[in-house]
Tab-separated table of C-alpha atoms in Angstrom:
chain	number	residue	atom	x	y	z
S	12	ILE	CA	178.841	139.096	49.466
S	13	TRP	CA	182.506	139.835	50.105
S	14	ALA	CA	185.132	139.790	47.353
S	15	ILE	CA	187.929	142.084	46.353
S	16	THR	CA	188.141	143.712	42.953
S	17	GLY	CA	189.470	141.275	40.364
S	18	SER	CA	188.672	138.173	42.394
S	19	ILE	CA	187.748	135.104	40.363
S	20	VAL	CA	184.216	134.125	41.261
S	21	ALA	CA	183.716	131.066	39.082
S	22	GLY	CA	184.162	127.311	38.955
S	23	GLY	CA	185.061	126.910	42.615
S	24	HIS	CA	188.107	129.154	42.305
S	25	GLY	CA	186.678	132.158	44.200
S	26	ARG	CA	189.046	134.215	46.300
S	27	GLY	CA	187.845	136.486	49.073
S	28	SER	CA	185.316	135.948	51.791
S	29	GLY	CA	182.098	134.420	50.491
S	30	ALA	CA	183.015	134.690	46.800
S	31	ASP	CA	180.179	133.457	44.602
S	32	GLN	CA	180.680	130.329	42.504
S	33	LEU	CA	179.487	130.466	38.887
S	34	ASP	CA	179.618	127.607	36.373
S	35	ASN	CA	181.644	129.704	33.941
S	36	PRO	CA	185.342	129.745	34.962
S	37	ARG	CA	185.943	132.932	32.999
S	38	ALA	CA	183.766	135.168	35.211
S	39	VAL	CA	185.687	137.777	37.197
S	40	TRP	CA	184.746	140.396	39.770
S	41	PRO	CA	185.543	143.759	38.100
S	42	ASP	CA	184.520	146.231	40.823
S	43	GLY	CA	183.570	146.599	44.433
S	44	ALA	CA	179.894	147.141	43.688
S	45	GLY	CA	179.046	143.509	43.036
S	46	GLY	CA	179.418	143.539	39.250
S	47	VAL	CA	180.555	140.341	37.515
S	48	VAL	CA	181.938	140.067	33.982
S	49	VAL	CA	182.555	136.901	31.985
S	50	ALA	CA	186.009	137.639	30.594
S	51	ASP	CA	186.320	138.217	26.823
S	52	ALA	CA	182.667	137.332	26.372
S	53	GLY	CA	181.264	140.507	24.917
S	54	ASN	CA	177.498	140.181	25.266
S	55	PHE	CA	177.827	137.844	28.234
S	56	ARG	CA	178.584	140.825	30.512
S	57	VAL	CA	176.754	140.781	33.841
S	58	GLN	CA	175.536	144.200	34.898
S	59	ARG	CA	174.593	143.297	38.430
S	60	TRP	CA	175.006	140.231	40.640
S	61	ALA	CA	173.121	139.344	43.801
S	62	SER	CA	172.467	136.043	45.502
S	63	GLY	CA	169.061	134.606	46.178
S	64	ALA	CA	167.747	133.800	42.673
S	65	SER	CA	165.950	130.475	42.643
S	66	SER	CA	166.102	127.589	40.197
S	67	GLY	CA	164.511	128.467	36.844
S	68	THR	CA	164.670	132.213	37.433
S	69	THR	CA	165.179	134.192	34.263
S	70	VAL	CA	168.247	136.370	34.747
S	71	ALA	CA	168.334	138.381	31.553
S	72	GLY	CA	167.295	141.737	30.154
S	73	GLY	CA	165.747	143.044	33.325
S	74	ASN	CA	163.168	140.268	33.461
S	75	GLY	CA	164.458	138.527	36.560
S	76	SER	CA	161.769	137.190	38.863
S	77	GLY	CA	163.903	136.107	41.781
S	78	SER	CA	165.314	138.152	44.644
S	79	SER	CA	167.663	140.752	43.139
S	80	ALA	CA	167.916	138.622	40.003
S	81	THR	CA	171.094	139.008	37.977
S	82	GLN	CA	170.944	141.206	34.879
S	83	PHE	CA	172.699	139.845	31.741
S	84	ALA	CA	173.110	141.811	28.515
S	85	ASP	CA	171.979	138.747	26.512
S	86	PRO	CA	168.289	138.054	27.242
S	87	GLY	CA	168.642	134.361	26.403
S	88	TRP	CA	170.268	133.180	29.653
S	89	LYS	CA	168.443	131.661	32.637
S	90	TYR	CA	169.231	129.819	35.872
S	91	VAL	CA	168.840	126.064	35.779
S	92	ASP	CA	169.849	125.052	39.303
S	93	SER	CA	170.400	126.364	42.803
S	94	ALA	CA	174.167	126.450	42.287
S	95	CYS	CA	173.688	129.412	39.941
S	96	GLY	CA	174.328	127.336	36.855
S	97	TYR	CA	172.914	128.900	33.684
S	98	LEU	CA	172.119	127.857	30.110
S	99	HIS	CA	171.036	129.784	27.047
S	100	GLN	CA	167.307	129.297	26.428
S	101	LYS	CA	167.771	129.152	22.638
S	102	THR	CA	170.095	126.147	22.339
S	103	GLY	CA	171.147	125.049	25.790
S	104	SER	CA	174.755	124.661	24.662
S	105	TYR	CA	176.429	128.029	24.104
S	106	VAL	CA	178.442	128.055	27.308
S	107	THR	CA	179.420	124.394	26.926
S	108	LEU	CA	180.563	124.878	23.323
S	109	ARG	CA	182.599	127.899	24.297
S	110	ASP	CA	184.281	125.943	27.080
S	111	LEU	CA	185.281	123.137	24.678
S	112	ILE	CA	186.589	125.580	22.093
S	113	GLU	CA	188.612	127.654	24.519
S	114	ASN	CA	189.973	124.820	26.642
S	115	LYS	CA	189.748	121.502	24.780
S	116	LEU	CA	189.728	122.351	21.076
S	117	ALA	CA	192.776	120.171	20.329
S	118	THR	CA	190.745	117.129	21.385
S	119	TYR	CA	188.136	117.747	18.705
S	120	VAL	CA	190.198	119.545	16.039
S	121	PRO	CA	193.556	117.702	16.005
S	122	ARG	CA	195.069	119.703	13.134
S	123	LYS	CA	196.860	122.656	14.700
S	124	ASP	CA	196.614	124.828	11.585
S	125	ASP	CA	192.800	124.675	11.759
S	126	ARG	CA	192.243	125.624	15.383
S	127	ALA	CA	192.714	129.385	15.295
S	128	ASP	CA	190.276	129.710	12.391
S	129	VAL	CA	187.730	127.409	14.043
S	130	GLU	CA	187.822	129.439	17.253
S	131	ALA	CA	187.586	132.722	15.326
S	132	PHE	CA	184.607	131.422	13.342
S	133	TYR	CA	182.630	130.420	16.428
S	134	ARG	CA	183.636	133.491	18.411
S	135	ALA	CA	182.393	135.746	15.602
S	136	ARG	CA	178.961	134.110	15.847
S	137	GLY	CA	178.818	134.299	19.636
S	138	PHE	CA	179.658	130.585	19.888
S	139	ALA	CA	176.351	129.670	18.291
S	140	PRO	CA	176.493	126.132	16.835
S	141	LEU	CA	176.712	125.684	13.058
S	142	TRP	CA	174.961	122.323	12.907
S	143	VAL	CA	172.358	122.440	15.688
S	144	GLU	CA	169.644	124.874	16.718
S	145	LYS	CA	167.217	124.602	19.640
S	146	GLY	CA	168.488	121.100	20.311
S	147	ALA	CA	167.662	119.816	16.813
S	148	LEU	CA	169.888	119.061	13.823
S	149	LEU	CA	169.795	121.698	11.117
S	150	GLN	CA	169.246	120.659	7.512
S	151	ARG	CA	172.812	121.681	6.662
S	152	ALA	CA	174.084	119.054	9.125
S	153	THR	CA	171.912	116.341	7.593
S	154	ASP	CA	173.038	117.321	4.085
S	155	ALA	CA	176.717	117.487	5.031
S	156	MET	CA	176.666	114.052	6.648
S	157	ALA	CA	174.796	112.525	3.703
S	158	PHE	CA	177.339	114.028	1.298
S	159	LEU	CA	180.288	112.633	3.260
S	160	LYS	CA	178.766	109.162	3.158
S	161	GLY	CA	178.794	109.364	-0.665
S	162	VAL	CA	182.336	110.587	-1.314
S	163	GLU	CA	183.277	107.231	-2.831
S	164	ALA	CA	182.002	108.693	-6.118
S	165	ASP	CA	185.029	111.008	-6.052
S	166	GLY	CA	187.493	108.257	-5.244
S	167	PHE	CA	187.527	108.834	-1.482
S	168	ASP	CA	186.876	106.296	1.266
S	169	PRO	CA	183.825	107.348	3.359
S	170	ALA	CA	185.464	105.680	6.370
S	171	ASP	CA	188.026	108.500	6.355
S	172	TYR	CA	185.234	110.975	7.128
S	173	PRO	CA	183.253	109.520	10.078
S	174	THR	CA	180.317	111.678	11.111
S	175	PRO	CA	178.926	111.967	14.660
S	176	LYS	CA	175.481	110.511	15.410
S	177	PHE	CA	174.132	113.437	17.481
S	178	SER	CA	172.149	110.812	19.407
S	179	ASP	CA	172.988	112.163	22.886
S	180	THR	CA	171.054	115.412	23.359
S	181	SER	CA	172.905	116.594	26.467
S	182	PRO	CA	174.662	119.971	25.998
S	183	ASP	CA	178.122	118.443	26.507
S	184	ALA	CA	177.551	115.699	23.927
S	185	ARG	CA	175.942	118.060	21.437
S	186	ALA	CA	178.886	120.457	21.723
S	187	ALA	CA	181.358	117.597	21.205
S	188	ASP	CA	179.422	116.330	18.162
S	189	GLU	CA	179.255	119.883	16.808
S	190	LEU	CA	183.046	120.153	16.782
S	191	ALA	CA	183.475	116.600	15.491
S	192	LEU	CA	181.378	117.375	12.402
S	193	THR	CA	183.181	120.673	11.900
S	194	HIS	CA	186.501	118.841	11.972
S	195	VAL	CA	185.505	116.146	9.464
S	196	VAL	CA	184.029	118.722	7.073
S	197	LEU	CA	187.273	120.719	7.171
S	198	THR	CA	189.273	117.538	6.583
S	199	PHE	CA	187.210	116.687	3.506
S	200	ALA	CA	187.470	120.232	2.120
S	201	ARG	CA	191.269	120.126	2.466
S	202	HIS	CA	191.545	116.683	0.863
S	203	ALA	CA	189.217	117.648	-1.992
S	204	ARG	CA	191.084	120.893	-2.672
S	205	THR	CA	194.697	119.738	-2.375
S	206	GLY	CA	194.655	115.927	-2.310
S	207	ARG	CA	194.404	113.280	0.366
S	208	VAL	CA	197.903	111.954	-0.395
S	209	SER	CA	200.822	114.347	-0.199
S	210	PHE	CA	202.749	114.304	-3.487
S	211	THR	CA	206.011	114.353	-1.522
S	212	ARG	CA	205.201	110.789	-0.449
S	213	VAL	CA	204.985	109.722	-4.105
S	214	SER	CA	208.152	111.195	-5.598
S	215	GLY	CA	210.734	113.903	-5.129
S	216	SER	CA	210.156	114.835	-8.786
S	217	ILE	CA	206.714	116.291	-8.131
S	218	TRP	CA	205.963	119.833	-7.010
S	219	PHE	CA	202.799	121.896	-6.981
S	220	ASP	CA	202.129	125.119	-5.095
S	221	LEU	CA	199.091	123.893	-3.188
S	222	LYS	CA	196.510	126.428	-2.022
S	223	PHE	CA	194.913	125.043	1.118
S	224	PRO	CA	191.381	126.248	1.876
S	225	GLU	CA	191.088	128.573	4.865
S	226	PRO	CA	189.052	126.789	7.577
S	227	ALA	CA	187.060	129.894	8.511
S	228	GLY	CA	186.292	130.464	4.837
S	229	VAL	CA	185.030	126.882	4.462
S	230	LEU	CA	182.760	127.212	7.498
S	231	ASN	CA	181.444	130.613	6.420
S	232	ASP	CA	180.692	129.237	2.951
S	233	ILE	CA	178.691	126.416	4.514
S	234	ALA	CA	176.908	128.728	6.953
S	235	GLY	CA	175.751	130.906	4.062
S	236	ALA	CA	175.049	128.130	1.563
S	237	SER	CA	171.580	127.323	0.277
S	238	ASP	CA	172.922	123.976	-1.006
S	239	VAL	CA	175.499	122.455	1.340
S	240	ARG	CA	176.080	119.412	-0.873
S	241	ALA	CA	176.957	121.603	-3.853
S	242	THR	CA	179.233	123.727	-1.667
S	243	LEU	CA	181.157	120.668	-0.475
S	244	ALA	CA	181.323	119.235	-4.005
S	245	SER	CA	182.824	122.513	-5.254
S	246	PHE	CA	186.060	121.821	-3.354
S	247	ASN	CA	186.829	119.033	-5.835
S	248	PRO	CA	188.377	119.991	-9.204
S	249	GLN	CA	185.835	121.327	-11.678
S	250	GLN	CA	187.916	120.868	-14.853
S	251	PRO	CA	186.460	118.676	-17.621
S	252	GLY	CA	189.359	116.222	-17.258
S	253	TYR	CA	188.464	115.517	-13.632
S	254	LYS	CA	184.756	115.181	-14.397
S	255	ALA	CA	185.546	112.725	-17.202
S	256	LEU	CA	187.552	110.586	-14.767
S	257	LYS	CA	184.702	110.689	-12.231
S	258	ALA	CA	182.296	109.436	-14.890
S	259	ALA	CA	184.780	106.752	-15.920
S	260	LEU	CA	185.081	105.629	-12.285
S	261	ALA	CA	181.314	105.195	-11.994
S	262	THR	CA	181.206	103.256	-15.271
S	263	GLU	CA	184.075	100.973	-14.251
S	264	ARG	CA	182.503	100.192	-10.895
S	265	GLU	CA	179.224	99.240	-12.561
S	266	ARG	CA	180.896	97.070	-15.174
S	267	ALA	CA	181.129	93.306	-14.606
S	268	ASP	CA	184.658	92.069	-13.928
S	269	ASP	CA	184.417	89.369	-16.635
S	270	GLY	CA	186.067	86.919	-14.281
S	271	ASN	CA	189.128	89.082	-13.766
S	272	ALA	CA	188.489	91.036	-10.582
S	273	LYS	CA	192.174	91.884	-10.220
S	274	ALA	CA	192.246	93.686	-13.568
S	275	LYS	CA	189.098	95.620	-12.719
S	276	THR	CA	190.583	96.687	-9.393
S	277	ALA	CA	193.739	97.855	-11.162
S	278	ARG	CA	191.691	99.973	-13.585
S	279	ILE	CA	189.737	101.545	-10.721
S	280	ASP	CA	192.932	102.278	-8.792
S	281	SER	CA	194.423	103.935	-11.873
S	282	ILE	CA	191.400	106.207	-12.284
S	283	VAL	CA	191.393	107.153	-8.590
S	284	ALA	CA	195.133	107.949	-8.711
S	285	ASN	CA	194.632	110.266	-11.672
S	286	MET	CA	191.734	112.001	-9.924
S	287	GLU	CA	194.116	112.641	-7.038
S	288	ARG	CA	196.669	114.136	-9.443
S	289	TRP	CA	194.023	116.590	-10.621
S	290	ARG	CA	193.646	117.793	-7.019
S	291	TRP	CA	197.307	118.778	-6.969
S	292	LEU	CA	196.862	121.036	-10.005
S	293	PRO	CA	195.847	124.712	-9.725
S	294	ARG	CA	192.099	125.207	-9.933
S	295	ASP	CA	192.623	127.926	-12.541
S	296	LEU	CA	194.944	126.758	-15.319
S	297	GLY	CA	194.403	129.948	-17.290
S	298	THR	CA	192.264	130.590	-20.354
S	299	VAL	CA	195.266	129.560	-22.471
S	300	HIS	CA	197.499	126.809	-21.146
S	301	VAL	CA	199.722	123.967	-22.276
S	302	MET	CA	199.067	120.449	-21.008
S	303	VAL	CA	201.789	117.828	-21.300
S	304	ASN	CA	200.566	114.240	-21.104
S	305	ILE	CA	203.629	112.168	-20.296
S	306	PRO	CA	202.128	108.654	-20.698
S	307	ASP	CA	200.880	109.286	-24.242
S	308	TYR	CA	203.787	111.580	-25.288
S	309	THR	CA	201.629	114.527	-26.335
S	310	LEU	CA	201.501	118.279	-25.773
S	311	LYS	CA	198.234	120.134	-26.200
S	312	VAL	CA	197.634	123.884	-26.394
S	313	MET	CA	194.257	124.684	-24.841
S	314	GLU	CA	192.240	127.885	-25.132
S	315	GLY	CA	188.862	128.402	-23.542
S	316	GLY	CA	188.574	124.699	-22.816
S	317	LYS	CA	189.176	123.709	-26.448
S	318	GLN	CA	192.245	122.137	-28.008
S	319	LYS	CA	193.936	124.510	-30.439
S	320	TRP	CA	197.071	122.528	-31.343
S	321	THR	CA	198.811	119.289	-30.425
S	322	THR	CA	202.118	117.603	-31.138
S	323	ARG	CA	204.080	114.512	-30.207
S	324	ILE	CA	206.854	115.025	-27.659
S	325	VAL	CA	209.884	113.316	-26.170
S	326	THR	CA	209.900	112.845	-22.386
S	327	GLY	CA	212.403	111.622	-19.831
S	328	LYS	CA	212.992	107.949	-19.240
S	329	PRO	CA	211.224	106.383	-16.236
S	330	GLY	CA	213.404	106.322	-13.146
S	331	GLN	CA	216.043	108.903	-12.308
S	332	MET	CA	215.618	110.623	-15.687
S	333	ALA	CA	211.813	110.850	-15.480
S	334	THR	CA	210.117	114.090	-16.500
S	335	PRO	CA	208.985	115.841	-13.285
S	336	LEU	CA	205.365	116.745	-12.604
S	337	LEU	CA	204.762	120.443	-12.009
S	338	SER	CA	202.710	123.482	-12.956
S	339	GLU	CA	204.399	126.812	-13.685
S	340	THR	CA	203.771	130.005	-15.635
S	341	MET	CA	205.568	130.425	-18.947
S	342	LYS	CA	207.730	133.522	-18.468
S	343	TYR	CA	209.776	133.973	-21.673
S	344	ILE	CA	211.275	132.261	-24.715
S	345	THR	CA	214.889	132.055	-25.903
S	346	VAL	CA	215.678	132.138	-29.612
S	347	ASN	CA	218.781	130.205	-30.709
S	348	PRO	CA	219.534	128.958	-27.193
S	349	THR	CA	222.773	127.626	-25.810
S	350	TRP	CA	222.395	124.193	-24.280
S	351	ASN	CA	224.024	124.065	-20.869
S	352	VAL	CA	224.242	120.375	-20.076
S	353	PRO	CA	222.624	119.594	-16.698
S	354	PRO	CA	225.049	118.566	-13.927
S	355	SER	CA	223.421	115.142	-13.641
S	356	ILE	CA	224.114	114.381	-17.322
S	357	ILE	CA	227.670	115.708	-17.000
S	358	ARG	CA	228.293	113.495	-14.000
S	359	ASN	CA	226.541	110.353	-15.196
S	360	GLU	CA	227.208	110.393	-18.946
S	361	TYR	CA	229.725	112.883	-20.296
S	362	LEU	CA	232.569	112.702	-17.783
S	363	PRO	CA	232.710	108.894	-18.147
S	364	ALA	CA	232.671	109.359	-21.960
S	365	LEU	CA	235.539	111.883	-21.766
S	366	SER	CA	237.611	109.507	-19.653
S	367	ARG	CA	237.337	106.913	-22.423
S	368	ASP	CA	237.707	109.275	-25.396
S	369	SER	CA	238.887	112.879	-25.037
S	370	GLY	CA	237.400	113.862	-28.390
S	371	ALA	CA	233.962	112.307	-27.882
S	372	LEU	CA	232.172	115.541	-26.954
S	373	ALA	CA	233.790	117.707	-29.616
S	374	ARG	CA	232.540	115.403	-32.341
S	375	ILE	CA	228.917	116.125	-31.356
S	376	GLY	CA	229.419	119.878	-31.018
S	377	LEU	CA	229.882	120.094	-27.258
S	378	GLN	CA	232.459	122.344	-25.586
S	379	VAL	CA	234.040	122.042	-22.162
S	380	GLY	CA	234.731	125.006	-19.870
S	381	ARG	CA	234.667	126.100	-16.251
S	382	ASN	CA	231.998	127.880	-14.207
S	383	LYS	CA	232.933	130.770	-11.917
S	384	ASP	CA	233.093	128.389	-8.975
S	385	GLY	CA	235.572	126.169	-10.810
S	386	SER	CA	233.147	123.351	-11.598
S	387	ILE	CA	233.117	121.807	-15.063
S	388	ARG	CA	230.732	123.295	-17.594
S	389	ILE	CA	229.736	121.449	-20.749
S	390	PHE	CA	227.643	123.349	-23.283
S	391	GLN	CA	226.580	123.394	-26.896
S	392	PRO	CA	226.585	126.797	-28.681
S	393	PRO	CA	223.600	127.909	-30.788
S	394	GLY	CA	223.399	126.390	-34.229
S	395	GLU	CA	221.642	123.945	-36.496
S	396	LYS	CA	222.905	120.952	-34.524
S	397	ASN	CA	221.975	122.355	-31.121
S	398	ALA	CA	219.991	119.806	-29.099
S	399	LEU	CA	217.462	122.473	-28.085
S	400	GLY	CA	216.639	123.498	-31.639
S	401	ARG	CA	215.821	127.131	-32.414
S	402	ILE	CA	213.451	127.990	-29.512
S	403	ARG	CA	213.373	127.210	-25.816
S	404	PHE	CA	210.248	127.873	-23.713
S	405	ASN	CA	211.153	128.948	-20.192
S	406	PHE	CA	209.083	128.522	-17.024
S	407	PRO	CA	211.570	128.851	-14.117
S	408	ASN	CA	211.182	125.967	-11.661
S	409	ARG	CA	213.037	123.989	-9.022
S	410	PHE	CA	213.735	121.117	-11.432
S	411	LEU	CA	215.478	123.358	-14.018
S	412	VAL	CA	213.400	121.849	-16.819
S	413	TYR	CA	211.978	123.612	-19.863
S	414	GLN	CA	210.346	122.851	-23.178
S	415	HIS	CA	212.239	123.118	-26.449
S	416	GLU	CA	212.161	122.296	-30.095
S	417	ILE	CA	213.863	119.042	-31.056
S	418	GLY	CA	217.086	119.978	-32.828
């Protein structure tokens, strides 16, 4: 065998006289003594290479039976043909899976933000499949696919999570199906944790700090789970409000439409939409939290899952003055606050009123001044007639909204 140090000796790309051709395109010639290393492969290192091994010869762990059989560090590899192709005896797909992950991952995992984690997950396990072992489907694969077929119970469409059939047992097909199932599981976990529909597509008056699940974390959770179905279900909200909606969805679907299928569909759609809103909320709302229900004009103080106090509230008018949807931490309160009129109200209501009657604002206790940048400022000093009342509850946010007593 003749090849210079560093020559590629794989996949038909050999350089140097008589360079050997391996199936793995990442094998390189590291020295002049005939050693071959599969680049970045760790335990795939070849300690010695020589030609002459016949088809079926074991080439691992010093157990080679052919002429000068190759010595691999991993005892699972063996020759499968005269062209020096090799497969792992345990699954028959390690090398193929690695090739897809390193060279074609975008085909099977379209979401760019997932790919680095997917590759890291498989690399950490030596590119061993998550869903298949020794050519057969693992129970976790069967459970995951069965779960995804039943996601309609949580308001999802099962068609959005197509699972591979694993019907073709060839290494290439099994590797492709392996990555296809990994991708659809990650897609479901992301949708269940943060919502299938982005809230930015619904309204500009919605904002939540979404915490997307880390793909490697999802896959590691599944790999270590004794109950894959429960693990996947845990990505959905676990709050009582969400579970009540899920139960209501099941009840509504079972109920007869009483001749009005359109009304039943509308009720189901409403439940599903509210389940999606729960996915936008933080998973941990805090032991003590305040929940504002805009449609029924109520505010509830919750502690340990129980309602401690409730009151009626005033909310914004639907449309441009609608109360935004958000979740923030209450930071501080202001006693006897000054009401600084929002720019939108100044522009849309008070400036037109001033143009018609210069004394209109003074009669309701409002004063007009200038901000440092020269813009008009309209405010109401603290007092009994102040629109904010005696206390303002502050939770800094992008919409500049707060809660306050009605003056």
